[in-house]
Amino acid sequence: MRKIQVQGVHHITIIGADRQTSIDFWEGVLGMPFIFDQPNLDDPNEGHLYFDPGDGRLITIFTNEERKPDSTPVPEAAGSLHHLALNVSQATFWQVAARLDARGVAHSGPVDRGFMDSIYFRDPLGLRLELASYRFEPPEGCRHADVMIEAHKIRVARGHHHIDREHLADAIELLVERSQNSLSGDRSARKGY
């Protein structure tokens, strides 16, 4: 047997209500450009709206004018989606609570996740969303996942409960040392002044 190697999320499709609710929320609240519109090719009674979440991937929504928004929380059961996490910059993250408050949207407030900041709220159809913001930028040529795996190894070796800023900083230093050459024979820390 051999693996089926995936290379990222292609798109996520959500069952929506009417067309305008989807446009108002995904573009009007979350700023995702509405980039493509066609019928649902599997159900002629539905529309299929496409939004760009900012990384060129897609969030798509099946719409039906017969369905009305229902903000009842989406059930949480085995096999169900718990939440959809979307990336935002730190600059945007610290504006989220006030911008949700201005709309009267209930939210968790900022949540400290050690390696990132999060805020949770529900969309007009009861789907829990997370806006997440990493507290670090990976070194050139590395991905966030590269930093996370190294930070995890450091955290486990030190017997700490969860990844925090110290682990991230040490992981970044390690990755830079591994991936970027230096003419110095000794790259250890020094007083320097």
Short mmCIF file of C-alpha atoms in Angstrom, two decimals:
data_model
loop_
_atom_site.label_atom_id
_atom_site.label_comp_id
_atom_site.label_asym_id
_atom_site.label_seq_id
_atom_site.Cartn_x
_atom_site.Cartn_y
_atom_site.Cartn_z
CA MET A 1 0.00 0.00 0.00
CA ARG A 2 1.07 3.59 -0.60
CA LYS A 3 -0.06 6.92 0.83
CA ILE A 4 -2.19 9.40 -1.02
CA GLN A 5 -0.08 12.53 -0.43
CA VAL A 6 -2.13 15.70 -0.07
CA GLN A 7 -0.60 19.14 -0.57
CA GLY A 8 -2.95 21.48 1.26
CA VAL A 9 -6.62 22.30 1.56
CA HIS A 10 -8.15 22.84 -1.89
CA HIS A 11 -11.48 24.26 -0.72
CA ILE A 12 -14.07 23.99 2.01
CA THR A 13 -17.78 23.94 1.13
CA ILE A 14 -20.45 25.02 3.59
CA ILE A 15 -24.20 24.57 3.28
CA GLY A 16 -25.52 28.09 3.44
CA ALA A 17 -28.91 29.73 3.52
CA ASP A 18 -29.88 32.33 0.92
CA ARG A 19 -27.37 33.99 -1.41
CA GLN A 20 -27.37 37.46 0.19
CA THR A 21 -26.70 36.10 3.71
CA SER A 22 -23.55 34.41 2.37
CA ILE A 23 -22.32 37.50 0.52
CA ASP A 24 -23.04 39.79 3.47
CA PHE A 25 -21.13 37.59 5.89
CA TRP A 26 -18.19 36.13 3.96
CA GLU A 27 -17.40 39.31 2.04
CA GLY A 28 -19.13 42.02 4.08
CA VAL A 29 -17.91 40.87 7.52
CA LEU A 30 -14.80 38.77 6.83
CA GLY A 31 -13.57 40.67 3.76
CA MET A 32 -13.27 37.64 1.46
CA PRO A 33 -13.65 38.71 -2.17
CA PHE A 34 -16.63 37.07 -3.89
CA ILE A 35 -14.86 35.61 -6.92
CA PHE A 36 -17.05 33.05 -8.63
CA ASP A 37 -20.75 32.25 -8.92
CA GLN A 38 -22.44 29.34 -10.64
CA PRO A 39 -25.22 26.80 -10.06
CA ASN A 40 -24.48 23.84 -7.82
CA LEU A 41 -23.71 21.26 -10.49
CA ASP A 42 -25.15 18.48 -8.30
CA ASP A 43 -28.38 20.28 -7.36
CA PRO A 44 -30.05 22.69 -9.80
CA ASN A 45 -32.05 24.27 -6.94
CA GLU A 46 -28.89 25.64 -5.34
CA GLY A 47 -26.30 28.26 -6.12
CA HIS A 48 -22.59 27.79 -5.53
CA LEU A 49 -20.71 30.91 -4.38
CA TYR A 50 -16.91 31.05 -4.17
CA PHE A 51 -14.91 33.31 -1.83
CA ASP A 52 -11.15 33.84 -1.53
CA PRO A 53 -10.08 33.67 2.14
CA GLY A 54 -6.81 35.44 1.35
CA ASP A 55 -4.45 32.63 0.41
CA GLY A 56 -5.86 31.80 -3.01
CA ARG A 57 -7.70 28.75 -1.69
CA LEU A 58 -11.48 28.74 -1.68
CA ILE A 59 -14.40 28.82 0.73
CA THR A 60 -17.54 27.87 -1.16
CA ILE A 61 -21.14 28.11 -0.09
CA PHE A 62 -24.15 26.19 -1.39
CA THR A 63 -27.09 28.60 -1.31
CA ASN A 64 -30.81 28.10 -1.64
CA GLU A 65 -33.34 30.92 -1.50
CA GLU A 66 -35.74 28.59 0.35
CA ARG A 67 -33.32 28.25 3.30
CA LYS A 68 -33.37 31.02 5.87
CA PRO A 69 -30.61 31.85 8.34
CA ASP A 70 -30.81 29.89 11.59
CA SER A 71 -28.22 30.85 14.18
CA THR A 72 -28.76 27.74 16.32
CA PRO A 73 -25.26 26.38 17.03
CA VAL A 74 -24.22 23.61 14.65
CA PRO A 75 -24.33 20.27 16.52
CA GLU A 76 -21.06 18.99 17.96
CA ALA A 77 -20.92 15.24 17.49
CA ALA A 78 -18.34 12.72 16.37
CA GLY A 79 -17.56 13.42 12.74
CA SER A 80 -18.91 16.98 12.87
CA LEU A 81 -16.89 20.09 12.19
CA HIS A 82 -16.03 21.74 15.52
CA HIS A 83 -14.87 25.04 14.04
CA LEU A 84 -13.31 26.62 10.99
CA ALA A 85 -10.15 28.61 11.75
CA LEU A 86 -9.15 31.52 9.52
CA ASN A 87 -5.83 33.33 9.60
CA VAL A 88 -5.57 37.04 10.38
CA SER A 89 -2.57 39.28 10.99
CA GLN A 90 -1.74 40.51 14.49
CA ALA A 91 -2.74 44.03 13.40
CA THR A 92 -6.19 42.79 12.41
CA PHE A 93 -6.53 40.37 15.33
CA TRP A 94 -6.47 43.13 17.93
CA GLN A 95 -9.34 44.91 16.14
CA VAL A 96 -11.62 41.86 15.87
CA ALA A 97 -13.41 42.12 19.24
CA ALA A 98 -14.35 45.77 18.72
CA ARG A 99 -15.50 45.10 15.15
CA LEU A 100 -17.68 42.17 16.27
CA ASP A 101 -19.00 44.27 19.18
CA ALA A 102 -20.01 46.98 16.70
CA ARG A 103 -22.19 44.37 14.94
CA GLY A 104 -23.60 43.00 18.21
CA VAL A 105 -21.90 39.62 17.64
CA ALA A 106 -21.14 37.55 20.75
CA HIS A 107 -17.56 36.28 20.90
CA SER A 108 -15.02 34.72 23.24
CA GLY A 109 -12.71 37.71 23.42
CA PRO A 110 -8.99 37.12 22.83
CA VAL A 111 -7.82 33.65 23.89
CA ASP A 112 -4.13 32.97 24.61
CA ARG A 113 -3.06 29.78 22.84
CA GLY A 114 0.67 30.19 23.57
CA PHE A 115 1.82 30.09 19.96
CA MET A 116 -1.15 32.07 18.62
CA ASP A 117 -4.01 34.31 19.64
CA SER A 118 -7.60 33.24 18.93
CA ILE A 119 -11.09 34.65 19.09
CA TYR A 120 -14.23 32.56 18.56
CA PHE A 121 -17.72 33.51 17.37
CA ARG A 122 -20.51 32.01 15.28
CA ASP A 123 -21.56 32.88 11.75
CA PRO A 124 -25.23 33.69 10.97
CA LEU A 125 -25.89 29.95 10.52
CA GLY A 126 -24.43 28.81 13.85
CA LEU A 127 -21.04 27.61 12.56
CA ARG A 128 -18.27 28.30 15.09
CA LEU A 129 -15.43 30.28 13.52
CA GLU A 130 -12.01 31.04 14.93
CA LEU A 131 -9.91 33.96 13.81
CA ALA A 132 -6.35 32.93 14.62
CA SER A 133 -3.10 34.86 14.48
CA TYR A 134 0.34 33.34 14.86
CA ARG A 135 2.63 35.14 17.30
CA PHE A 136 5.66 34.52 15.07
CA GLU A 137 6.88 34.60 11.52
CA PRO A 138 8.91 31.62 10.34
CA PRO A 139 12.45 32.19 9.10
CA GLU A 140 12.99 32.62 5.37
CA GLY A 141 12.50 29.30 3.57
CA CYS A 142 10.54 27.74 6.45
CA ARG A 143 6.82 27.33 7.07
CA HIS A 144 4.80 27.84 10.23
CA ALA A 145 4.58 24.04 10.49
CA ASP A 146 8.41 23.79 10.55
CA VAL A 147 8.54 26.13 13.54
CA MET A 148 5.67 24.31 15.26
CA ILE A 149 7.28 20.87 15.04
CA GLU A 150 10.60 22.16 16.40
CA ALA A 151 8.82 24.10 19.17
CA HIS A 152 6.91 20.94 20.06
CA LYS A 153 10.11 18.93 20.36
CA ILE A 154 11.66 21.63 22.57
CA ARG A 155 8.52 21.80 24.75
CA VAL A 156 8.43 18.02 25.23
CA ALA A 157 12.17 17.84 26.01
CA ARG A 158 11.73 20.52 28.69
CA GLY A 159 8.62 18.86 30.15
CA HIS A 160 6.43 21.92 29.62
CA HIS A 161 2.66 21.74 29.31
CA HIS A 162 2.16 23.62 26.02
CA ILE A 163 4.05 25.55 23.37
CA ASP A 164 4.72 29.14 24.35
CA ARG A 165 6.80 32.06 23.09
CA GLU A 166 10.08 30.74 24.53
CA HIS A 167 9.74 27.48 22.59
CA LEU A 168 8.92 29.38 19.40
CA ALA A 169 11.94 31.68 19.75
CA ASP A 170 14.28 28.75 20.38
CA ALA A 171 12.78 26.81 17.46
CA ILE A 172 13.30 29.78 15.12
CA GLU A 173 16.92 30.12 16.26
CA LEU A 174 17.48 26.41 15.63
CA LEU A 175 15.92 26.56 12.16
CA VAL A 176 18.01 29.60 11.18
CA GLU A 177 21.17 27.84 12.34
CA ARG A 178 20.27 24.75 10.30
CA SER A 179 19.16 26.51 7.14
CA GLN A 180 21.37 29.57 6.84
CA ASN A 181 25.12 29.33 6.37
CA SER A 182 27.66 31.42 8.26
CA LEU A 183 31.39 31.93 7.92
CA SER A 184 31.71 31.71 11.71
CA GLY A 185 33.09 28.47 13.10
CA ASP A 186 31.31 29.14 16.39
CA ARG A 187 27.73 30.36 16.16
CA SER A 188 27.01 30.15 19.89
CA ALA A 189 25.53 33.05 21.86
CA ARG A 190 28.01 35.65 23.14
CA LYS A 191 27.80 38.73 25.32
CA GLY A 192 28.72 41.00 22.40
CA TYR A 193 29.11 44.19 24.47
#
